[in-house]
Structure formats: structure tokens, C-alpha cells
Amino acid sequence: MSDDIKKYFNGLLHKVSGLYVIQITDRDGVPLLRVSHNQEKNVDFALMPSFIPTFTTACDQASKLGLGRNKTIISMYSNYQVVQMNKLPLILTFVGAEDCNTGHILALEHQVDGYLEDIKLAVTEP
Amino acid sequence: MEEQLEKVLSEIVTQHDTVGALLANRQGLCLGAKGNINPNVSGIGMAISEQVAKLEPNNTVPATICLYSGNKRCVIQKDGEITGIIYKQTATTSTSATN
């Protein structure tokens, strides 16, 4: 099952030009699945211990703005863009080039839901 | 701020057979949408136009893409930083039903 999911996300990674990494973690940043281009830029910062918990905190704070539950945070940097999706208990992180198609990444949200269900089960099972 | 954009989109939607129109920026994010069109298609529309542009990299004239599906059509054109996506739907002809 895990191989199928990895293959699926690898396919997604190749569909979006300029996308370097897709990673699925829990809300504490524990990596569950990561697919990346081997030859592409080093984007290990996405697995830094502070990276995902910072998103979780920002997401919780953004949910208090009175606009409803925060779903996605897009961060634009000079060399990268990071799209993080709140799919609790999972966090989905996309890291791409600064000129990567953000709209295409956002459109993937509903496509991956089915595959995330299987991983969610693995996280929530006692 | 986006009054001009809204005006242009409204004009497009009033055209014959047009059911929806959308404009996307260079990041594939929706700048505005009018009519029966999902704003989430902005990214995919832009991705299609970028792929098509690779077919003829030396061509300076922007390509127009037309996707046919039943009685619906999706027209995509990228011009500079802006990509336009238009959904068209032709009314089904009653002649085929009667024959």
C-alpha cells in the first residue's frame, strides 16, 4: 500500500513543473512520506525540527482571525515557495521554485484526499 | 481596484455560448472569475498553456488552446503574465433528437 501511495505522490511531483518536494508529516513534524527529485536543490530545511511545528502554530493562530479554520499557508521566499496544507492529523508540505505554479499545487488538494485517508488511519490508530 | 478586470470578465461572459471566464496570474492563481467556472482550474489551465508553449518555443504569438468535450469547449490563451480561460457551451441541437 505504501509503495502505491509513494508512486502516486511521485507522479504528482513530476506533473507540477518546478516542484521539488512533497512531504507528509504529522502535526509535530514526524515524517511519514517524502518524495523529491534526487538531482534537484537541497531542500532539507523542510524537515528541520522547527519547520512543521511553526506551521502548526501559525495555522492555529490564523484560525483565530474569525475567518474560519485555516486550511493553507503559502510562503514565498526569494528562492523557494512553500505551500503547507492543514489536513489534521496530517500536514502536507510542498516545496517548489519561486516561479512554480502555485495554483496547480493548490488544485492538488482535493486529488490527494483519498490517498491521505489511508495514512490518516495509520496515524490515528491506537 | 479590480473593477477593470471585473468589467472585462463580464463582457466576456455576455458573449455568445460563453458560460464562464477566468483570468490567472503567472503563479497560476485566480485573479477573477465570472460565470459557471471553478476558480481552482486557474492553476491547471496555466500548466496546460505552459506545456503547449513548449511545442513551439520560437513562436512569439501566444498559442490558443481549445479543448472539446461533448457540447462544451474550454479555450485557454496565455498572453504575457496573464492566462485567460473561457468555458463555452453550445446548445444541443434539437434536429439530431428528432431524426
PDB file of C-alpha atoms in Angstrom:
ATOM      1  CA  MET A   1       0.000   0.000   0.000  1.00  0.00           C
ATOM      2  CA  SER A   2       2.758   2.379   0.991  1.00  0.00           C
ATOM      3  CA  ASP A   3       4.508   1.771  -2.329  1.00  0.00           C
ATOM      4  CA  ASP A   4       1.346   2.701  -4.217  1.00  0.00           C
ATOM      5  CA  ILE A   5       0.988   5.926  -2.269  1.00  0.00           C
ATOM      6  CA  LYS A   6       4.631   6.802  -2.808  1.00  0.00           C
ATOM      7  CA  LYS A   7       4.300   6.087  -6.514  1.00  0.00           C
ATOM      8  CA  TYR A   8       1.211   8.294  -6.702  1.00  0.00           C
ATOM      9  CA  PHE A   9       2.903  11.242  -4.993  1.00  0.00           C
ATOM     10  CA  ASN A  10       5.987  10.758  -7.148  1.00  0.00           C
ATOM     11  CA  GLY A  11       3.700  11.072 -10.177  1.00  0.00           C
ATOM     12  CA  LEU A  12       2.247  14.280  -8.760  1.00  0.00           C
ATOM     13  CA  LEU A  13       5.736  15.667  -8.186  1.00  0.00           C
ATOM     14  CA  HIS A  14       6.566  15.203 -11.859  1.00  0.00           C
ATOM     15  CA  LYS A  15       3.276  16.701 -13.025  1.00  0.00           C
ATOM     16  CA  VAL A  16       3.965  20.108 -11.491  1.00  0.00           C
ATOM     17  CA  SER A  17       6.998  21.747 -13.062  1.00  0.00           C
ATOM     18  CA  GLY A  18       9.325  23.376 -10.558  1.00  0.00           C
ATOM     19  CA  LEU A  19       8.101  21.329  -7.612  1.00  0.00           C
ATOM     20  CA  TYR A  20      10.992  19.915  -5.575  1.00  0.00           C
ATOM     21  CA  VAL A  21       9.453  18.064  -2.658  1.00  0.00           C
ATOM     22  CA  ILE A  22       6.134  16.744  -1.380  1.00  0.00           C
ATOM     23  CA  GLN A  23       6.157  15.584   2.198  1.00  0.00           C
ATOM     24  CA  ILE A  24       3.551  14.311   4.588  1.00  0.00           C
ATOM     25  CA  THR A  25       4.166  14.618   8.301  1.00  0.00           C
ATOM     26  CA  ASP A  26       2.117  14.568  11.442  1.00  0.00           C
ATOM     27  CA  ARG A  27       1.442  17.835  13.262  1.00  0.00           C
ATOM     28  CA  ASP A  28       4.692  17.537  15.241  1.00  0.00           C
ATOM     29  CA  GLY A  29       6.783  17.223  12.108  1.00  0.00           C
ATOM     30  CA  VAL A  30       7.374  13.473  12.231  1.00  0.00           C
ATOM     31  CA  PRO A  31       7.939  12.482   8.587  1.00  0.00           C
ATOM     32  CA  LEU A  32       5.535   9.873   7.204  1.00  0.00           C
ATOM     33  CA  LEU A  33       6.204  10.146   3.495  1.00  0.00           C
ATOM     34  CA  ARG A  34       8.571  12.226   1.391  1.00  0.00           C
ATOM     35  CA  VAL A  35       9.077  12.286  -2.349  1.00  0.00           C
ATOM     36  CA  SER A  36      11.648  14.505  -4.033  1.00  0.00           C
ATOM     37  CA  HIS A  37      13.692  14.975  -7.176  1.00  0.00           C
ATOM     38  CA  ASN A  38      17.072  13.426  -6.435  1.00  0.00           C
ATOM     39  CA  GLN A  39      19.044  15.809  -8.589  1.00  0.00           C
ATOM     40  CA  GLU A  40      17.160  18.931  -7.566  1.00  0.00           C
ATOM     41  CA  LYS A  41      18.090  21.507  -4.972  1.00  0.00           C
ATOM     42  CA  ASN A  42      18.753  20.538  -1.405  1.00  0.00           C
ATOM     43  CA  VAL A  43      15.519  21.269   0.417  1.00  0.00           C
ATOM     44  CA  ASP A  44      16.243  19.506   3.686  1.00  0.00           C
ATOM     45  CA  PHE A  45      15.102  22.619   5.547  1.00  0.00           C
ATOM     46  CA  ALA A  46      11.574  21.261   5.142  1.00  0.00           C
ATOM     47  CA  LEU A  47      12.452  18.525   7.619  1.00  0.00           C
ATOM     48  CA  MET A  48      14.073  20.811  10.167  1.00  0.00           C
ATOM     49  CA  PRO A  49      12.671  20.148  13.660  1.00  0.00           C
ATOM     50  CA  SER A  50      11.197  23.659  13.888  1.00  0.00           C
ATOM     51  CA  PHE A  51       9.674  23.831  10.405  1.00  0.00           C
ATOM     52  CA  ILE A  52       6.407  21.923  10.753  1.00  0.00           C
ATOM     53  CA  PRO A  53       5.590  22.862  14.381  1.00  0.00           C
ATOM     54  CA  THR A  54       5.961  26.533  13.325  1.00  0.00           C
ATOM     55  CA  PHE A  55       3.380  25.972  10.619  1.00  0.00           C
ATOM     56  CA  THR A  56       1.064  24.234  13.094  1.00  0.00           C
ATOM     57  CA  THR A  57       1.318  27.208  15.464  1.00  0.00           C
ATOM     58  CA  ALA A  58       0.795  29.746  12.657  1.00  0.00           C
ATOM     59  CA  CYS A  59      -2.188  27.756  11.450  1.00  0.00           C
ATOM     60  CA  ASP A  60      -3.749  27.683  14.915  1.00  0.00           C
ATOM     61  CA  GLN A  61      -3.255  31.450  15.275  1.00  0.00           C
ATOM     62  CA  ALA A  62      -4.638  32.154  11.778  1.00  0.00           C
ATOM     63  CA  SER A  63      -7.740  30.168  12.680  1.00  0.00           C
ATOM     64  CA  LYS A  64      -8.464  32.762  15.375  1.00  0.00           C
ATOM     65  CA  LEU A  65      -8.872  35.619  12.883  1.00  0.00           C
ATOM     66  CA  GLY A  66     -12.584  34.971  12.643  1.00  0.00           C
ATOM     67  CA  LEU A  67     -12.463  33.762   9.051  1.00  0.00           C
ATOM     68  CA  GLY A  68     -12.956  30.097   9.861  1.00  0.00           C
ATOM     69  CA  ARG A  69     -10.443  27.289  10.105  1.00  0.00           C
ATOM     70  CA  ASN A  70      -7.165  27.979   8.345  1.00  0.00           C
ATOM     71  CA  LYS A  71      -6.554  25.430   5.587  1.00  0.00           C
ATOM     72  CA  THR A  72      -3.458  26.506   3.675  1.00  0.00           C
ATOM     73  CA  ILE A  73      -0.458  28.760   4.174  1.00  0.00           C
ATOM     74  CA  ILE A  74       1.630  29.818   1.168  1.00  0.00           C
ATOM     75  CA  SER A  75       5.063  31.218   1.945  1.00  0.00           C
ATOM     76  CA  MET A  76       7.028  32.934  -0.819  1.00  0.00           C
ATOM     77  CA  TYR A  77      10.800  33.253  -0.443  1.00  0.00           C
ATOM     78  CA  SER A  78      13.455  34.598  -2.799  1.00  0.00           C
ATOM     79  CA  ASN A  79      14.450  31.114  -3.980  1.00  0.00           C
ATOM     80  CA  TYR A  80      11.604  28.878  -2.859  1.00  0.00           C
ATOM     81  CA  GLN A  81       7.921  28.742  -2.276  1.00  0.00           C
ATOM     82  CA  VAL A  82       6.359  26.583   0.404  1.00  0.00           C
ATOM     83  CA  VAL A  83       2.711  25.538   0.359  1.00  0.00           C
ATOM     84  CA  GLN A  84       1.526  23.864   3.547  1.00  0.00           C
ATOM     85  CA  MET A  85      -1.885  22.308   3.939  1.00  0.00           C
ATOM     86  CA  ASN A  86      -3.627  21.589   7.173  1.00  0.00           C
ATOM     87  CA  LYS A  87      -5.096  18.090   6.867  1.00  0.00           C
ATOM     88  CA  LEU A  88      -5.083  17.238  10.536  1.00  0.00           C
ATOM     89  CA  PRO A  89      -3.800  14.947  11.864  1.00  0.00           C
ATOM     90  CA  LEU A  90      -1.538  15.310   8.807  1.00  0.00           C
ATOM     91  CA  ILE A  91       0.399  18.242   7.413  1.00  0.00           C
ATOM     92  CA  LEU A  92       1.059  18.274   3.688  1.00  0.00           C
ATOM     93  CA  THR A  93       4.077  20.334   2.596  1.00  0.00           C
ATOM     94  CA  PHE A  94       5.026  21.257  -0.978  1.00  0.00           C
ATOM     95  CA  VAL A  95       8.358  22.964  -1.656  1.00  0.00           C
ATOM     96  CA  GLY A  96       8.963  24.385  -5.110  1.00  0.00           C
ATOM     97  CA  ALA A  97      10.841  27.020  -7.076  1.00  0.00           C
ATOM     98  CA  GLU A  98       9.803  30.630  -6.595  1.00  0.00           C
ATOM     99  CA  ASP A  99       8.156  30.654 -10.040  1.00  0.00           C
ATOM    100  CA  CYS A 100       6.400  27.306  -9.582  1.00  0.00           C
ATOM    101  CA  ASN A 101       2.681  27.154 -10.447  1.00  0.00           C
ATOM    102  CA  THR A 102       1.056  27.803  -7.062  1.00  0.00           C
ATOM    103  CA  GLY A 103      -2.435  27.403  -8.456  1.00  0.00           C
ATOM    104  CA  HIS A 104      -1.589  23.927  -9.722  1.00  0.00           C
ATOM    105  CA  ILE A 105      -0.287  22.910  -6.282  1.00  0.00           C
ATOM    106  CA  LEU A 106      -3.478  24.205  -4.653  1.00  0.00           C
ATOM    107  CA  ALA A 107      -5.583  22.264  -7.173  1.00  0.00           C
ATOM    108  CA  LEU A 108      -3.915  19.039  -5.988  1.00  0.00           C
ATOM    109  CA  GLU A 109      -5.536  19.422  -2.569  1.00  0.00           C
ATOM    110  CA  HIS A 110      -8.745  17.599  -3.433  1.00  0.00           C
ATOM    111  CA  GLN A 111      -7.000  14.987  -5.568  1.00  0.00           C
ATOM    112  CA  VAL A 112      -4.835  13.707  -2.738  1.00  0.00           C
ATOM    113  CA  ASP A 113      -7.619  13.446  -0.162  1.00  0.00           C
ATOM    114  CA  GLY A 114      -8.375   9.809  -0.978  1.00  0.00           C
ATOM    115  CA  TYR A 115      -4.751   8.747  -0.526  1.00  0.00           C
ATOM    116  CA  LEU A 116      -4.381  10.723   2.685  1.00  0.00           C
ATOM    117  CA  GLU A 117      -7.235   8.783   4.284  1.00  0.00           C
ATOM    118  CA  ASP A 118      -5.086   5.642   4.360  1.00  0.00           C
ATOM    119  CA  ILE A 119      -2.206   7.474   6.012  1.00  0.00           C
ATOM    120  CA  LYS A 120      -4.556   9.162   8.482  1.00  0.00           C
ATOM    121  CA  LEU A 121      -5.715   5.753   9.640  1.00  0.00           C
ATOM    122  CA  ALA A 122      -2.120   4.762  10.346  1.00  0.00           C
ATOM    123  CA  VAL A 123      -1.619   7.908  12.436  1.00  0.00           C
ATOM    124  CA  THR A 124      -4.851   7.777  14.438  1.00  0.00           C
ATOM    125  CA  GLU A 125      -4.918   4.045  15.170  1.00  0.00           C
ATOM    126  CA  PRO A 126      -4.242   3.376  18.868  1.00  0.00           C
TER     127      PRO A 126
ATOM    128  CA  MET B   1      -9.127  48.009  -7.527  1.00  0.00           C
ATOM    129  CA  GLU B   2     -10.093  45.137  -9.819  1.00  0.00           C
ATOM    130  CA  GLU B   3     -13.045  46.964 -11.402  1.00  0.00           C
ATOM    131  CA  GLN B   4     -11.465  46.885 -14.871  1.00  0.00           C
ATOM    132  CA  LEU B   5     -10.833  43.166 -14.568  1.00  0.00           C
ATOM    133  CA  GLU B   6     -14.410  42.523 -13.461  1.00  0.00           C
ATOM    134  CA  LYS B   7     -15.666  44.618 -16.370  1.00  0.00           C
ATOM    135  CA  VAL B   8     -13.643  42.644 -18.904  1.00  0.00           C
ATOM    136  CA  LEU B   9     -14.798  39.334 -17.427  1.00  0.00           C
ATOM    137  CA  SER B  10     -18.436  40.488 -17.517  1.00  0.00           C
ATOM    138  CA  GLU B  11     -18.046  41.423 -21.181  1.00  0.00           C
ATOM    139  CA  ILE B  12     -16.560  38.017 -21.996  1.00  0.00           C
ATOM    140  CA  VAL B  13     -19.339  36.138 -20.219  1.00  0.00           C
ATOM    141  CA  THR B  14     -22.011  38.006 -22.190  1.00  0.00           C
ATOM    142  CA  GLN B  15     -20.560  36.688 -25.463  1.00  0.00           C
ATOM    143  CA  HIS B  16     -22.447  34.037 -27.415  1.00  0.00           C
ATOM    144  CA  ASP B  17     -22.243  30.480 -25.954  1.00  0.00           C
ATOM    145  CA  THR B  18     -19.894  31.584 -23.156  1.00  0.00           C
ATOM    146  CA  VAL B  19     -20.742  30.185 -19.733  1.00  0.00           C
ATOM    147  CA  GLY B  20     -17.700  31.166 -17.681  1.00  0.00           C
ATOM    148  CA  ALA B  21     -14.425  33.061 -17.811  1.00  0.00           C
ATOM    149  CA  LEU B  22     -11.373  33.258 -15.606  1.00  0.00           C
ATOM    150  CA  LEU B  23      -8.054  35.100 -15.503  1.00  0.00           C
ATOM    151  CA  ALA B  24      -4.937  33.728 -13.824  1.00  0.00           C
ATOM    152  CA  ASN B  25      -1.620  35.379 -12.971  1.00  0.00           C
ATOM    153  CA  ARG B  26       1.872  33.968 -13.586  1.00  0.00           C
ATOM    154  CA  GLN B  27       1.670  31.936 -10.368  1.00  0.00           C
ATOM    155  CA  GLY B  28      -1.470  30.206 -11.617  1.00  0.00           C
ATOM    156  CA  LEU B  29      -3.597  31.997  -9.052  1.00  0.00           C
ATOM    157  CA  CYS B  30      -7.075  33.171  -9.974  1.00  0.00           C
ATOM    158  CA  LEU B  31      -7.327  36.962 -10.453  1.00  0.00           C
ATOM    159  CA  GLY B  32     -11.037  36.877 -11.151  1.00  0.00           C
ATOM    160  CA  ALA B  33     -13.772  34.575 -12.363  1.00  0.00           C
ATOM    161  CA  LYS B  34     -17.244  35.144 -13.737  1.00  0.00           C
ATOM    162  CA  GLY B  35     -19.997  32.710 -14.578  1.00  0.00           C
ATOM    163  CA  ASN B  36     -20.026  28.969 -14.252  1.00  0.00           C
ATOM    164  CA  ILE B  37     -16.309  28.214 -13.803  1.00  0.00           C
ATOM    165  CA  ASN B  38     -14.363  26.821 -10.857  1.00  0.00           C
ATOM    166  CA  PRO B  39     -11.588  29.237  -9.739  1.00  0.00           C
ATOM    167  CA  ASN B  40      -9.447  26.190  -8.865  1.00  0.00           C
ATOM    168  CA  VAL B  41      -8.885  25.432 -12.573  1.00  0.00           C
ATOM    169  CA  SER B  42      -6.658  28.512 -12.900  1.00  0.00           C
ATOM    170  CA  GLY B  43      -3.509  26.562 -11.973  1.00  0.00           C
ATOM    171  CA  ILE B  44      -4.242  23.618 -14.239  1.00  0.00           C
ATOM    172  CA  GLY B  45      -5.210  25.927 -17.128  1.00  0.00           C
ATOM    173  CA  MET B  46      -1.926  27.753 -16.793  1.00  0.00           C
ATOM    174  CA  ALA B  47       0.002  24.472 -16.607  1.00  0.00           C
ATOM    175  CA  ILE B  48      -1.640  23.353 -19.871  1.00  0.00           C
ATOM    176  CA  SER B  49      -0.775  26.636 -21.603  1.00  0.00           C
ATOM    177  CA  GLU B  50       2.840  26.387 -20.420  1.00  0.00           C
ATOM    178  CA  GLN B  51       3.168  22.847 -21.748  1.00  0.00           C
ATOM    179  CA  VAL B  52       1.667  23.857 -25.106  1.00  0.00           C
ATOM    180  CA  ALA B  53       4.040  26.830 -25.346  1.00  0.00           C
ATOM    181  CA  LYS B  54       6.932  24.340 -25.256  1.00  0.00           C
ATOM    182  CA  LEU B  55       5.755  22.802 -28.545  1.00  0.00           C
ATOM    183  CA  GLU B  56       6.894  25.891 -30.426  1.00  0.00           C
ATOM    184  CA  PRO B  57       9.376  27.749 -28.230  1.00  0.00           C
ATOM    185  CA  ASN B  58      10.371  30.177 -31.005  1.00  0.00           C
ATOM    186  CA  ASN B  59       6.832  31.282 -31.706  1.00  0.00           C
ATOM    187  CA  THR B  60       6.222  34.783 -30.356  1.00  0.00           C
ATOM    188  CA  VAL B  61       2.473  34.695 -30.958  1.00  0.00           C
ATOM    189  CA  PRO B  62       0.715  33.187 -27.933  1.00  0.00           C
ATOM    190  CA  ALA B  63      -0.944  29.845 -28.656  1.00  0.00           C
ATOM    191  CA  THR B  64      -4.677  29.396 -28.235  1.00  0.00           C
ATOM    192  CA  ILE B  65      -5.719  26.019 -26.882  1.00  0.00           C
ATOM    193  CA  CYS B  66      -9.197  24.637 -27.403  1.00  0.00           C
ATOM    194  CA  LEU B  67     -10.321  21.532 -25.542  1.00  0.00           C
ATOM    195  CA  TYR B  68     -13.525  19.905 -26.781  1.00  0.00           C
ATOM    196  CA  SER B  69     -15.696  17.793 -24.543  1.00  0.00           C
ATOM    197  CA  GLY B  70     -19.210  16.951 -25.702  1.00  0.00           C
ATOM    198  CA  ASN B  71     -21.053  20.208 -26.241  1.00  0.00           C
ATOM    199  CA  LYS B  72     -18.556  22.114 -24.088  1.00  0.00           C
ATOM    200  CA  ARG B  73     -15.339  23.829 -25.042  1.00  0.00           C
ATOM    201  CA  CYS B  74     -12.521  25.197 -22.946  1.00  0.00           C
ATOM    202  CA  VAL B  75     -10.439  27.912 -24.589  1.00  0.00           C
ATOM    203  CA  ILE B  76      -7.098  28.808 -22.999  1.00  0.00           C
ATOM    204  CA  GLN B  77      -4.750  31.583 -24.044  1.00  0.00           C
ATOM    205  CA  LYS B  78      -1.621  32.816 -22.328  1.00  0.00           C
ATOM    206  CA  ASP B  79      -0.562  36.356 -23.074  1.00  0.00           C
ATOM    207  CA  GLY B  80       2.476  37.538 -21.149  1.00  0.00           C
ATOM    208  CA  GLU B  81       1.832  37.102 -17.466  1.00  0.00           C
ATOM    209  CA  ILE B  82      -1.906  36.633 -17.784  1.00  0.00           C
ATOM    210  CA  THR B  83      -3.695  33.441 -18.768  1.00  0.00           C
ATOM    211  CA  GLY B  84      -7.335  33.522 -19.805  1.00  0.00           C
ATOM    212  CA  ILE B  85      -9.629  30.519 -19.584  1.00  0.00           C
ATOM    213  CA  ILE B  86     -13.074  30.578 -21.161  1.00  0.00           C
ATOM    214  CA  TYR B  87     -15.743  27.889 -20.932  1.00  0.00           C
ATOM    215  CA  LYS B  88     -18.176  27.700 -23.818  1.00  0.00           C
ATOM    216  CA  GLN B  89     -21.234  25.546 -24.142  1.00  0.00           C
ATOM    217  CA  THR B  90     -23.220  25.106 -27.327  1.00  0.00           C
ATOM    218  CA  ALA B  91     -26.917  24.373 -27.006  1.00  0.00           C
ATOM    219  CA  THR B  92     -27.689  20.815 -28.096  1.00  0.00           C
ATOM    220  CA  THR B  93     -29.392  20.842 -31.472  1.00  0.00           C
ATOM    221  CA  SER B  94     -32.932  19.520 -31.480  1.00  0.00           C
ATOM    222  CA  THR B  95     -32.556  18.250 -35.093  1.00  0.00           C
ATOM    223  CA  SER B  96     -30.442  15.274 -34.032  1.00  0.00           C
ATOM    224  CA  ALA B  97     -33.071  14.276 -31.481  1.00  0.00           C
ATOM    225  CA  THR B  98     -35.892  14.354 -33.986  1.00  0.00           C
ATOM    226  CA  ASN B  99     -34.033  12.397 -36.687  1.00  0.00           C
TER     227      ASN B  99
END
